PDB file of C-alpha atoms in Angstrom:
ATOM      1  CA  MET A   1      31.530 139.670 102.860  1.00 64.00           C
ATOM      2  CA  VAL A   2      34.475 142.040 103.360  1.00 66.00           C
ATOM      3  CA  PRO A   3      37.620 141.043 101.419  1.00 77.00           C
ATOM      4  CA  GLU A   4      40.688 140.250 103.494  1.00 87.00           C
ATOM      5  CA  ALA A   5      42.988 143.178 104.059  1.00 92.00           C
ATOM      6  CA  SER A   6      46.547 143.478 102.826  1.00 97.00           C
ATOM      7  CA  THR A   7      48.804 144.350 105.749  1.00 97.00           C
ATOM      8  CA  ARG A   8      52.130 145.912 106.559  1.00 97.00           C
ATOM      9  CA  LEU A   9      54.021 146.477 109.786  1.00 98.00           C
ATOM     10  CA  TRP A  10      56.325 149.482 109.601  1.00 98.00           C
ATOM     11  CA  ARG A  11      58.579 150.858 112.308  1.00 97.00           C
ATOM     12  CA  SER A  12      60.167 154.308 112.369  1.00 97.00           C
ATOM     13  CA  ASP A  13      63.095 155.517 114.464  1.00 96.00           C
ATOM     14  CA  ARG A  14      60.900 158.327 115.825  1.00 96.00           C
ATOM     15  CA  GLU A  15      57.552 158.557 117.530  1.00 96.00           C
ATOM     16  CA  ILE A  16      54.607 158.464 115.153  1.00 97.00           C
ATOM     17  CA  ALA A  17      51.622 160.555 116.262  1.00 95.00           C
ATOM     18  CA  LEU A  18      49.036 159.759 113.607  1.00 96.00           C
ATOM     19  CA  ARG A  19      46.592 162.549 114.418  1.00 94.00           C
ATOM     20  CA  ALA A  20      49.281 165.244 114.270  1.00 95.00           C
ATOM     21  CA  GLN A  21      50.969 163.664 111.261  1.00 96.00           C
ATOM     22  CA  LEU A  22      47.884 163.284 109.090  1.00 97.00           C
ATOM     23  CA  GLY A  23      45.582 166.032 110.343  1.00 96.00           C
ATOM     24  CA  VAL A  24      46.250 168.187 107.272  1.00 96.00           C
ATOM     25  CA  PHE A  25      44.492 165.630 105.077  1.00 97.00           C
ATOM     26  CA  ARG A  26      41.206 165.935 106.965  1.00 96.00           C
ATOM     27  CA  ARG A  27      38.761 168.355 105.335  1.00 95.00           C
ATOM     28  CA  GLY A  28      36.703 169.232 108.383  1.00 92.00           C
ATOM     29  CA  SER A  29      35.221 167.011 111.070  1.00 90.00           C
ATOM     30  CA  GLY A  30      32.624 165.639 108.640  1.00 94.00           C
ATOM     31  CA  ASP A  31      35.098 164.669 105.906  1.00 97.00           C
ATOM     32  CA  PRO A  32      33.592 161.484 104.406  1.00 97.00           C
ATOM     33  CA  THR A  33      37.000 160.328 103.104  1.00 98.00           C
ATOM     34  CA  SER A  34      38.739 160.085 106.486  1.00 97.00           C
ATOM     35  CA  ARG A  35      38.173 158.975 110.064  1.00 96.00           C
ATOM     36  CA  PHE A  36      40.278 159.722 113.110  1.00 95.00           C
ATOM     37  CA  GLY A  37      39.584 157.237 115.888  1.00 92.00           C
ATOM     38  CA  ARG A  38      39.782 158.048 119.579  1.00 80.00           C
ATOM     39  CA  GLU A  39      42.083 155.071 120.003  1.00 78.00           C
ATOM     40  CA  GLY A  40      44.727 156.707 117.797  1.00 83.00           C
ATOM     41  CA  THR A  41      43.743 155.185 114.473  1.00 96.00           C
ATOM     42  CA  VAL A  42      43.416 156.951 111.127  1.00 98.00           C
ATOM     43  CA  THR A  43      41.458 155.615 108.165  1.00 98.00           C
ATOM     44  CA  ARG A  44      41.661 157.266 104.767  1.00 98.00           C
ATOM     45  CA  ALA A  45      40.148 156.486 101.352  1.00 98.00           C
ATOM     46  CA  ALA A  46      41.808 157.723  98.171  1.00 98.00           C
ATOM     47  CA  GLN A  47      42.089 157.265  94.429  1.00 98.00           C
ATOM     48  CA  THR A  48      45.563 155.888  93.675  1.00 98.00           C
ATOM     49  CA  PRO A  49      47.299 155.202  90.344  1.00 97.00           C
ATOM     50  CA  GLU A  50      46.231 151.573  90.821  1.00 97.00           C
ATOM     51  CA  GLY A  51      42.604 152.359  91.656  1.00 97.00           C
ATOM     52  CA  VAL A  52      40.511 153.120  94.711  1.00 98.00           C
ATOM     53  CA  GLY A  53      41.831 152.050  98.089  1.00 98.00           C
ATOM     54  CA  THR A  54      41.310 152.387 101.822  1.00 98.00           C
ATOM     55  CA  LEU A  55      44.192 152.680 104.273  1.00 98.00           C
ATOM     56  CA  HIS A  56      43.773 152.046 108.009  1.00 98.00           C
ATOM     57  CA  LEU A  57      46.655 152.927 110.324  1.00 98.00           C
ATOM     58  CA  ALA A  58      47.063 152.152 114.009  1.00 97.00           C
ATOM     59  CA  CYS A  59      49.859 153.257 116.333  1.00 95.00           C
ATOM     60  CA  ARG A  60      49.791 153.437 120.126  1.00 91.00           C
ATOM     61  CA  PRO A  61      50.529 156.889 121.604  1.00 86.00           C
ATOM     62  CA  GLY A  62      54.256 157.379 122.049  1.00 89.00           C
ATOM     63  CA  ASP A  63      55.069 154.358 119.886  1.00 94.00           C
ATOM     64  CA  SER A  64      56.920 154.114 116.580  1.00 96.00           C
ATOM     65  CA  GLU A  65      55.389 150.886 115.253  1.00 97.00           C
ATOM     66  CA  VAL A  66      52.586 151.357 112.741  1.00 97.00           C
ATOM     67  CA  HIS A  67      50.155 148.602 111.834  1.00 97.00           C
ATOM     68  CA  ALA A  68      48.758 149.262 108.356  1.00 98.00           C
ATOM     69  CA  GLN A  69      45.859 147.550 106.612  1.00 98.00           C
ATOM     70  CA  ALA A  70      44.539 148.314 103.144  1.00 98.00           C
ATOM     71  CA  TRP A  71      41.682 147.227 100.906  1.00 98.00           C
ATOM     72  CA  GLY A  72      40.776 147.644  97.251  1.00 98.00           C
ATOM     73  CA  PRO A  73      42.710 147.764  93.968  1.00 98.00           C
ATOM     74  CA  GLY A  74      44.913 150.524  95.404  1.00 98.00           C
ATOM     75  CA  ALA A  75      45.817 148.583  98.556  1.00 98.00           C
ATOM     76  CA  ALA A  76      49.370 147.645  97.575  1.00 98.00           C
ATOM     77  CA  TRP A  77      50.094 151.190  96.395  1.00 98.00           C
ATOM     78  CA  LEU A  78      48.822 152.674  99.664  1.00 98.00           C
ATOM     79  CA  LEU A  79      50.869 150.274 101.791  1.00 98.00           C
ATOM     80  CA  ASP A  80      54.030 151.051  99.807  1.00 98.00           C
ATOM     81  CA  ALA A  81      53.394 154.760 100.397  1.00 98.00           C
ATOM     82  CA  VAL A  82      53.005 154.519 104.190  1.00 98.00           C
ATOM     83  CA  PRO A  83      56.551 155.673 105.115  1.00 98.00           C
ATOM     84  CA  ALA A  84      56.346 158.730 102.854  1.00 98.00           C
ATOM     85  CA  LEU A  85      52.828 159.521 104.053  1.00 98.00           C
ATOM     86  CA  LEU A  86      54.132 159.506 107.619  1.00 98.00           C
ATOM     87  CA  GLY A  87      56.988 161.846 106.750  1.00 98.00           C
ATOM     88  CA  GLU A  88      59.901 159.437 106.498  1.00 97.00           C
ATOM     89  CA  GLU A  89      61.243 161.171 103.369  1.00 97.00           C
ATOM     90  CA  ASP A  90      61.274 164.581 105.052  1.00 98.00           C
ATOM     91  CA  ASP A  91      64.725 165.798 106.112  1.00 97.00           C
ATOM     92  CA  PRO A  92      64.685 168.448 108.863  1.00 97.00           C
ATOM     93  CA  SER A  93      68.464 168.782 108.964  1.00 95.00           C
ATOM     94  CA  GLY A  94      69.482 172.414 108.744  1.00 95.00           C
ATOM     95  CA  PHE A  95      66.302 173.569 110.441  1.00 98.00           C
ATOM     96  CA  GLU A  96      67.166 176.044 113.188  1.00 97.00           C
ATOM     97  CA  PRO A  97      64.535 177.893 115.245  1.00 97.00           C
ATOM     98  CA  HIS A  98      65.072 181.656 115.411  1.00 97.00           C
ATOM     99  CA  HIS A  99      62.162 182.404 117.739  1.00 97.00           C
ATOM    100  CA  ASP A 100      61.451 181.051 121.202  1.00 97.00           C
ATOM    101  CA  LEU A 101      57.944 179.909 120.244  1.00 97.00           C
ATOM    102  CA  VAL A 102      59.274 178.029 117.232  1.00 98.00           C
ATOM    103  CA  ALA A 103      61.931 176.374 119.403  1.00 98.00           C
ATOM    104  CA  GLU A 104      59.258 175.380 121.938  1.00 98.00           C
ATOM    105  CA  ALA A 105      56.984 173.971 119.212  1.00 98.00           C
ATOM    106  CA  TRP A 106      59.917 172.036 117.733  1.00 98.00           C
ATOM    107  CA  ARG A 107      60.681 170.501 121.128  1.00 98.00           C
ATOM    108  CA  ARG A 108      57.063 169.435 121.557  1.00 97.00           C
ATOM    109  CA  PHE A 109      56.622 168.116 118.028  1.00 97.00           C
ATOM    110  CA  SER A 110      60.131 167.037 117.094  1.00 96.00           C
ATOM    111  CA  HIS A 111      58.599 163.777 115.851  1.00 96.00           C
ATOM    112  CA  TRP A 112      56.467 165.550 113.234  1.00 98.00           C
ATOM    113  CA  ARG A 113      57.579 165.419 109.612  1.00 98.00           C
ATOM    114  CA  VAL A 114      56.128 166.847 106.417  1.00 98.00           C
ATOM    115  CA  PRO A 115      53.884 164.151 104.913  1.00 98.00           C
ATOM    116  CA  ARG A 116      53.972 163.117 101.273  1.00 98.00           C
ATOM    117  CA  SER A 117      50.922 161.336  99.875  1.00 98.00           C
ATOM    118  CA  GLY A 118      52.137 161.302  96.263  1.00 98.00           C
ATOM    119  CA  LEU A 119      48.535 161.967  95.141  1.00 98.00           C
ATOM    120  CA  VAL A 120      48.381 165.344  93.421  1.00 98.00           C
ATOM    121  CA  PHE A 121      44.766 165.454  92.274  1.00 97.00           C
ATOM    122  CA  ASP A 122      43.611 164.100  95.633  1.00 97.00           C
ATOM    123  CA  ALA A 123      45.042 167.278  97.186  1.00 98.00           C
ATOM    124  CA  LEU A 124      44.200 169.651  94.337  1.00 98.00           C
ATOM    125  CA  ALA A 125      40.419 169.195  94.063  1.00 98.00           C
ATOM    126  CA  PRO A 126      39.582 170.042  97.705  1.00 97.00           C
ATOM    127  CA  ALA A 127      42.127 172.879  97.702  1.00 97.00           C
ATOM    128  CA  VAL A 128      40.354 174.519  94.756  1.00 98.00           C
ATOM    129  CA  ILE A 129      36.995 174.085  96.494  1.00 97.00           C
ATOM    130  CA  GLU A 130      38.474 175.906  99.511  1.00 96.00           C
ATOM    131  CA  GLN A 131      39.592 178.943  97.501  1.00 95.00           C
ATOM    132  CA  LYS A 132      38.313 182.262  98.836  1.00 86.00           C
ATOM    133  CA  VAL A 133      35.516 180.870 101.010  1.00 89.00           C
ATOM    134  CA  THR A 134      35.095 180.109 104.692  1.00 87.00           C
ATOM    135  CA  GLY A 135      36.274 176.735 105.928  1.00 84.00           C
ATOM    136  CA  GLN A 136      32.708 175.883 106.907  1.00 88.00           C
ATOM    137  CA  GLU A 137      31.442 176.451 103.366  1.00 90.00           C
ATOM    138  CA  ALA A 138      34.396 174.702 101.742  1.00 90.00           C
ATOM    139  CA  PHE A 139      34.153 171.588 103.902  1.00 93.00           C
ATOM    140  CA  SER A 140      30.407 171.426 103.365  1.00 95.00           C
ATOM    141  CA  GLY A 141      30.791 171.677  99.586  1.00 96.00           C
ATOM    142  CA  TYR A 142      33.463 168.993  99.453  1.00 96.00           C
ATOM    143  CA  ARG A 143      31.377 166.718 101.671  1.00 97.00           C
ATOM    144  CA  VAL A 144      28.278 167.092  99.484  1.00 97.00           C
ATOM    145  CA  LEU A 145      30.170 166.419  96.260  1.00 98.00           C
ATOM    146  CA  VAL A 146      32.108 163.421  97.563  1.00 98.00           C
ATOM    147  CA  ARG A 147      28.991 161.789  98.967  1.00 98.00           C
ATOM    148  CA  ARG A 148      27.127 162.289  95.707  1.00 98.00           C
ATOM    149  CA  PHE A 149      29.847 161.546  93.156  1.00 98.00           C
ATOM    150  CA  GLY A 150      32.461 159.534  95.040  1.00 98.00           C
ATOM    151  CA  GLU A 151      32.266 155.813  95.676  1.00 98.00           C
ATOM    152  CA  PRO A 152      31.997 153.655  98.789  1.00 98.00           C
ATOM    153  CA  ALA A 153      35.443 152.965 100.169  1.00 98.00           C
ATOM    154  CA  PRO A 154      36.535 149.328 100.088  1.00 97.00           C
ATOM    155  CA  GLY A 155      36.869 147.586 103.433  1.00 97.00           C
ATOM    156  CA  PRO A 156      34.826 147.304 106.643  1.00 96.00           C
ATOM    157  CA  PHE A 157      34.023 151.008 107.060  1.00 97.00           C
ATOM    158  CA  PRO A 158      30.333 151.751 106.381  1.00 96.00           C
ATOM    159  CA  GLY A 159      29.797 155.315 105.248  1.00 97.00           C
ATOM    160  CA  LEU A 160      33.431 155.963 104.375  1.00 98.00           C
ATOM    161  CA  MET A 161      33.702 157.381 100.858  1.00 98.00           C
ATOM    162  CA  ALA A 162      36.501 157.689  98.341  1.00 98.00           C
ATOM    163  CA  PRO A 163      36.560 160.965  96.383  1.00 98.00           C
ATOM    164  CA  PRO A 164      35.761 160.912  92.675  1.00 98.00           C
ATOM    165  CA  THR A 165      38.454 160.073  90.164  1.00 98.00           C
ATOM    166  CA  ALA A 166      39.668 162.931  87.967  1.00 97.00           C
ATOM    167  CA  ALA A 167      37.195 161.770  85.319  1.00 97.00           C
ATOM    168  CA  GLY A 168      34.512 161.676  87.983  1.00 98.00           C
ATOM    169  CA  TRP A 169      35.185 165.271  88.990  1.00 98.00           C
ATOM    170  CA  ALA A 170      35.054 166.312  85.312  1.00 98.00           C
ATOM    171  CA  ALA A 171      31.633 164.667  84.957  1.00 98.00           C
ATOM    172  CA  VAL A 172      29.989 166.541  87.838  1.00 98.00           C
ATOM    173  CA  PRO A 173      27.131 168.546  86.261  1.00 97.00           C
ATOM    174  CA  SER A 174      27.090 172.309  86.594  1.00 96.00           C
ATOM    175  CA  TRP A 175      23.952 172.328  88.741  1.00 97.00           C
ATOM    176  CA  ALA A 176      25.558 169.976  91.273  1.00 98.00           C
ATOM    177  CA  TRP A 177      28.519 172.300  91.750  1.00 97.00           C
ATOM    178  CA  LEU A 178      26.141 175.178  92.425  1.00 96.00           C
ATOM    179  CA  GLN A 179      24.075 173.107  94.848  1.00 96.00           C
ATOM    180  CA  ALA A 180      27.300 172.470  96.761  1.00 96.00           C
ATOM    181  CA  SER A 181      27.981 176.255  96.807  1.00 95.00           C
ATOM    182  CA  VAL A 182      30.970 175.922  94.466  1.00 96.00           C
ATOM    183  CA  ASP A 183      30.900 178.753  91.944  1.00 96.00           C
ATOM    184  CA  GLY A 184      31.715 178.475  88.258  1.00 97.00           C
ATOM    185  CA  ALA A 185      35.273 179.768  88.579  1.00 96.00           C
ATOM    186  CA  ARG A 186      36.268 177.019  91.000  1.00 97.00           C
ATOM    187  CA  SER A 187      34.356 174.234  89.261  1.00 98.00           C
ATOM    188  CA  ARG A 188      35.906 175.185  85.902  1.00 98.00           C
ATOM    189  CA  THR A 189      39.353 175.029  87.477  1.00 98.00           C
ATOM    190  CA  ILE A 190      38.767 171.478  88.717  1.00 98.00           C
ATOM    191  CA  VAL A 191      37.224 170.313  85.447  1.00 98.00           C
ATOM    192  CA  ARG A 192      40.085 171.867  83.476  1.00 97.00           C
ATOM    193  CA  ALA A 193      42.657 170.295  85.798  1.00 98.00           C
ATOM    194  CA  ALA A 194      41.002 166.898  85.370  1.00 97.00           C
ATOM    195  CA  GLY A 195      41.890 167.052  81.684  1.00 97.00           C
ATOM    196  CA  TYR A 196      45.567 167.236  82.644  1.00 96.00           C
ATOM    197  CA  ALA A 197      45.352 164.835  85.590  1.00 96.00           C
ATOM    198  CA  GLY A 198      47.963 162.451  84.211  1.00 95.00           C
ATOM    199  CA  ARG A 199      50.550 165.170  83.773  1.00 95.00           C
ATOM    200  CA  LEU A 200      49.721 166.656  87.156  1.00 96.00           C
ATOM    201  CA  GLU A 201      50.094 163.282  88.892  1.00 96.00           C
ATOM    202  CA  GLN A 202      53.540 162.952  87.303  1.00 94.00           C
ATOM    203  CA  GLY A 203      54.433 165.953  89.449  1.00 93.00           C
ATOM    204  CA  ALA A 204      54.908 163.541  92.335  1.00 94.00           C
ATOM    205  CA  SER A 205      57.950 162.076  90.562  1.00 94.00           C
ATOM    206  CA  VAL A 206      59.620 165.317  89.428  1.00 95.00           C
ATOM    207  CA  SER A 207      61.081 168.233  91.353  1.00 95.00           C
ATOM    208  CA  VAL A 208      58.800 170.372  93.490  1.00 96.00           C
ATOM    209  CA  ALA A 209      59.678 173.353  91.282  1.00 96.00           C
ATOM    210  CA  GLU A 210      58.543 171.496  88.156  1.00 96.00           C
ATOM    211  CA  ALA A 211      55.409 170.194  89.851  1.00 97.00           C
ATOM    212  CA  ASN A 212      54.569 173.750  90.928  1.00 97.00           C
ATOM    213  CA  ARG A 213      55.186 175.006  87.408  1.00 96.00           C
ATOM    214  CA  ARG A 214      52.683 172.495  86.055  1.00 97.00           C
ATOM    215  CA  LEU A 215      50.121 173.421  88.682  1.00 97.00           C
ATOM    216  CA  ARG A 216      50.554 177.177  88.211  1.00 97.00           C
ATOM    217  CA  ALA A 217      50.180 176.796  84.443  1.00 97.00           C
ATOM    218  CA  LEU A 218      46.503 175.979  85.040  1.00 96.00           C
ATOM    219  CA  PRO A 219      44.194 179.008  85.045  1.00 96.00           C
ATOM    220  CA  GLY A 220      42.652 179.282  88.485  1.00 97.00           C
ATOM    221  CA  VAL A 221      45.610 177.797  90.361  1.00 97.00           C
ATOM    222  CA  GLY A 222      47.618 180.399  92.240  1.00 97.00           C
ATOM    223  CA  VAL A 223      50.302 180.483  94.919  1.00 97.00           C
ATOM    224  CA  TRP A 224      47.977 179.399  97.747  1.00 97.00           C
ATOM    225  CA  THR A 225      46.458 176.437  95.913  1.00 98.00           C
ATOM    226  CA  ALA A 226      49.829 175.187  94.672  1.00 98.00           C
ATOM    227  CA  ALA A 227      51.211 175.422  98.204  1.00 98.00           C
ATOM    228  CA  GLU A 228      48.292 173.454  99.640  1.00 98.00           C
ATOM    229  CA  VAL A 229      49.029 170.678  97.149  1.00 98.00           C
ATOM    230  CA  ALA A 230      52.781 170.758  97.741  1.00 98.00           C
ATOM    231  CA  GLN A 231      52.303 170.504 101.521  1.00 98.00           C
ATOM    232  CA  ARG A 232      50.280 167.302 101.210  1.00 98.00           C
ATOM    233  CA  ALA A 233      51.128 165.540  97.961  1.00 98.00           C
ATOM    234  CA  LEU A 234      54.749 166.563  97.434  1.00 98.00           C
ATOM    235  CA  GLY A 235      56.110 166.726 100.980  1.00 98.00           C
ATOM    236  CA  ASP A 236      57.591 170.202 100.488  1.00 98.00           C
ATOM    237  CA  PRO A 237      58.784 171.734 103.790  1.00 98.00           C
ATOM    238  CA  ASP A 238      58.995 175.223 102.282  1.00 98.00           C
ATOM    239  CA  SER A 239      55.592 175.834 100.642  1.00 98.00           C
ATOM    240  CA  VAL A 240      53.909 178.528 102.734  1.00 98.00           C
ATOM    241  CA  SER A 241      50.157 179.205 102.524  1.00 97.00           C
ATOM    242  CA  PHE A 242      50.567 182.773 101.256  1.00 97.00           C
ATOM    243  CA  GLY A 243      47.140 184.224 100.544  1.00 95.00           C
ATOM    244  CA  ASP A 244      45.418 182.375 103.374  1.00 94.00           C
ATOM    245  CA  TYR A 245      42.909 184.365 105.423  1.00 90.00           C
ATOM    246  CA  HIS A 246      44.404 183.240 108.741  1.00 94.00           C
ATOM    247  CA  VAL A 247      47.989 182.022 108.318  1.00 96.00           C
ATOM    248  CA  ALA A 248      49.852 185.348 108.033  1.00 97.00           C
ATOM    249  CA  LYS A 249      47.806 186.908 110.831  1.00 97.00           C
ATOM    250  CA  ASP A 250      48.277 183.901 113.119  1.00 97.00           C
ATOM    251  CA  ILE A 251      52.026 183.578 112.582  1.00 98.00           C
ATOM    252  CA  GLY A 252      52.532 187.321 112.904  1.00 97.00           C
ATOM    253  CA  TRP A 253      50.563 187.375 116.148  1.00 97.00           C
ATOM    254  CA  ALA A 254      52.500 184.393 117.504  1.00 97.00           C
ATOM    255  CA  LEU A 255      55.963 185.688 116.669  1.00 96.00           C
ATOM    256  CA  THR A 256      55.548 189.458 117.085  1.00 96.00           C
ATOM    257  CA  GLY A 257      52.293 189.975 118.982  1.00 95.00           C
ATOM    258  CA  THR A 258      50.773 191.700 115.942  1.00 95.00           C
ATOM    259  CA  PRO A 259      49.017 190.161 112.926  1.00 95.00           C
ATOM    260  CA  VAL A 260      50.871 190.722 109.648  1.00 97.00           C
ATOM    261  CA  ASP A 261      50.020 190.517 105.951  1.00 97.00           C
ATOM    262  CA  ASP A 262      51.696 188.277 103.380  1.00 98.00           C
ATOM    263  CA  ASP A 263      54.614 190.669 102.905  1.00 98.00           C
ATOM    264  CA  GLY A 264      55.179 190.715 106.644  1.00 98.00           C
ATOM    265  CA  LEU A 265      54.925 186.928 106.755  1.00 98.00           C
ATOM    266  CA  ALA A 266      57.508 186.572 104.002  1.00 98.00           C
ATOM    267  CA  GLU A 267      59.889 188.796 105.960  1.00 98.00           C
ATOM    268  CA  LEU A 268      59.297 186.900 109.215  1.00 98.00           C
ATOM    269  CA  LEU A 269      59.896 183.510 107.595  1.00 98.00           C
ATOM    270  CA  GLU A 270      62.850 184.456 105.412  1.00 98.00           C
ATOM    271  CA  PRO A 271      65.425 183.157 107.971  1.00 98.00           C
ATOM    272  CA  TYR A 272      63.655 179.786 107.721  1.00 98.00           C
ATOM    273  CA  ARG A 273      63.804 179.508 103.934  1.00 98.00           C
ATOM    274  CA  GLY A 274      63.792 175.859 103.002  1.00 98.00           C
ATOM    275  CA  HIS A 275      61.686 175.086 106.077  1.00 98.00           C
ATOM    276  CA  ARG A 276      59.024 177.810 106.031  1.00 98.00           C
ATOM    277  CA  TYR A 277      56.070 175.436 105.881  1.00 98.00           C
ATOM    278  CA  ARG A 278      57.650 173.484 108.731  1.00 98.00           C
ATOM    279  CA  VAL A 279      57.401 176.623 110.868  1.00 98.00           C
ATOM    280  CA  GLN A 280      53.809 177.233 109.774  1.00 98.00           C
ATOM    281  CA  GLN A 281      52.741 173.733 110.721  1.00 98.00           C
ATOM    282  CA  LEU A 282      54.704 173.526 113.971  1.00 98.00           C
ATOM    283  CA  LEU A 283      53.109 176.726 115.231  1.00 98.00           C
ATOM    284  CA  GLY A 284      49.703 175.415 114.202  1.00 97.00           C
ATOM    285  CA  LEU A 285      50.240 172.099 115.975  1.00 97.00           C
ATOM    286  CA  ALA A 286      51.298 173.995 119.106  1.00 97.00           C
ATOM    287  CA  GLY A 287      48.023 175.948 119.029  1.00 96.00           C
ATOM    288  CA  HIS A 288      49.457 179.382 118.328  1.00 94.00           C
ATOM    289  CA  HIS A 289      46.461 181.127 116.775  1.00 90.00           C
ATOM    290  CA  ARG A 290      45.489 184.714 117.395  1.00 89.00           C
ATOM    291  CA  PRO A 291      42.370 185.175 119.555  1.00 86.00           C
ATOM    292  CA  ARG A 292      39.141 185.036 117.564  1.00 70.00           C
ATOM    293  CA  ARG A 293      37.124 187.847 119.129  1.00 63.00           C
ATOM    294  CA  GLY A 294      34.517 188.412 116.438  1.00 50.00           C
ATOM    295  CA  PRO A 295      31.783 186.155 115.048  1.00 48.00           C
ATOM    296  CA  ARG A 296      32.660 183.667 112.349  1.00 46.00           C
ATOM    297  CA  MET A 297      32.583 184.932 108.795  1.00 45.00           C
ATOM    298  CA  ALA A 298      29.275 184.131 107.143  1.00 46.00           C
ATOM    299  CA  PRO A 299      29.340 182.069 103.953  1.00 48.00           C
ATOM    300  CA  ARG A 300      29.828 184.368 100.985  1.00 47.00           C
ATOM    301  CA  THR A 301      27.132 184.868  98.401  1.00 45.00           C
ATOM    302  CA  HIS A 302      29.254 186.803  95.911  1.00 39.00           C
ATOM    303  CA  LEU A 303      32.579 185.127  95.333  1.00 44.00           C
ATOM    304  CA  PRO A 304      35.675 186.707  93.780  1.00 41.00           C
ATOM    305  CA  THR A 305      37.238 184.934  90.810  1.00 44.00           C
ATOM    306  CA  ARG A 306      40.818 186.040  91.397  1.00 46.00           C
ATOM    307  CA  THR A 307      43.286 183.189  91.148  1.00 57.00           C
ATOM    308  CA  ARG A 308      44.417 181.947  94.511  1.00 68.00           C
TER     309      ARG A 308
END
């Protein structure tokens, strides 16, 4: 028998488009921790400070009223976090487009705000798994590990899984990481981070600069990984994915017609300082990606260990 859900009705003063708002939390189409329904619903399982929980959100297209349901020990925590998760704490004031494509994307997605889950380790573990590998390989590895070492999500969602706790990630045996195509450098980073999970989670209640300092103090966590966490867990509108295989090339192609490297990206986004991630995400939501003419990169067999 499924326990009764805790519920919350929340209304924003802007349109809430759940798929656009929460798409960054989905780790590939087969992510066992999340489901995006055709009817505009989003369901997500997570480990909260109060325990495991499942959050189900429903909002009609073009509407601003969100119906939230939650199950599990973390239900109350997840319901309290709904406004922040849907970007209500994000302040776009002062944001001014300097390129026509950015202005167009802002007009189309003026309702979008930077989300803030408040769950640092929830964002950190998959980000480390995604370091320096193809998206296909990263999503596959995360999926294998969550299905094997996570736990069934509470609520009426068969097959939905919550990721492991920090202690659960630390207990994953070395052979299981390798079976999931996660090399020793990345698995050691996650296991090491799990030992500091409490201090890392406190990053959600301090400044973004301090949270980044704590993240970057961990061997194996570089600019890219810290930015991926800040974009999701901390709601930072300025954390750019420097070091990403695609982001600099895509933004350069969109804004200048030519792919650029990280230095070129930094120069292009400098007028947007304070809102640089906002530009990155708006262009992504608007579909501004350079043409992919070649075959997909094959999964790597020899992986670099450089901090990302």
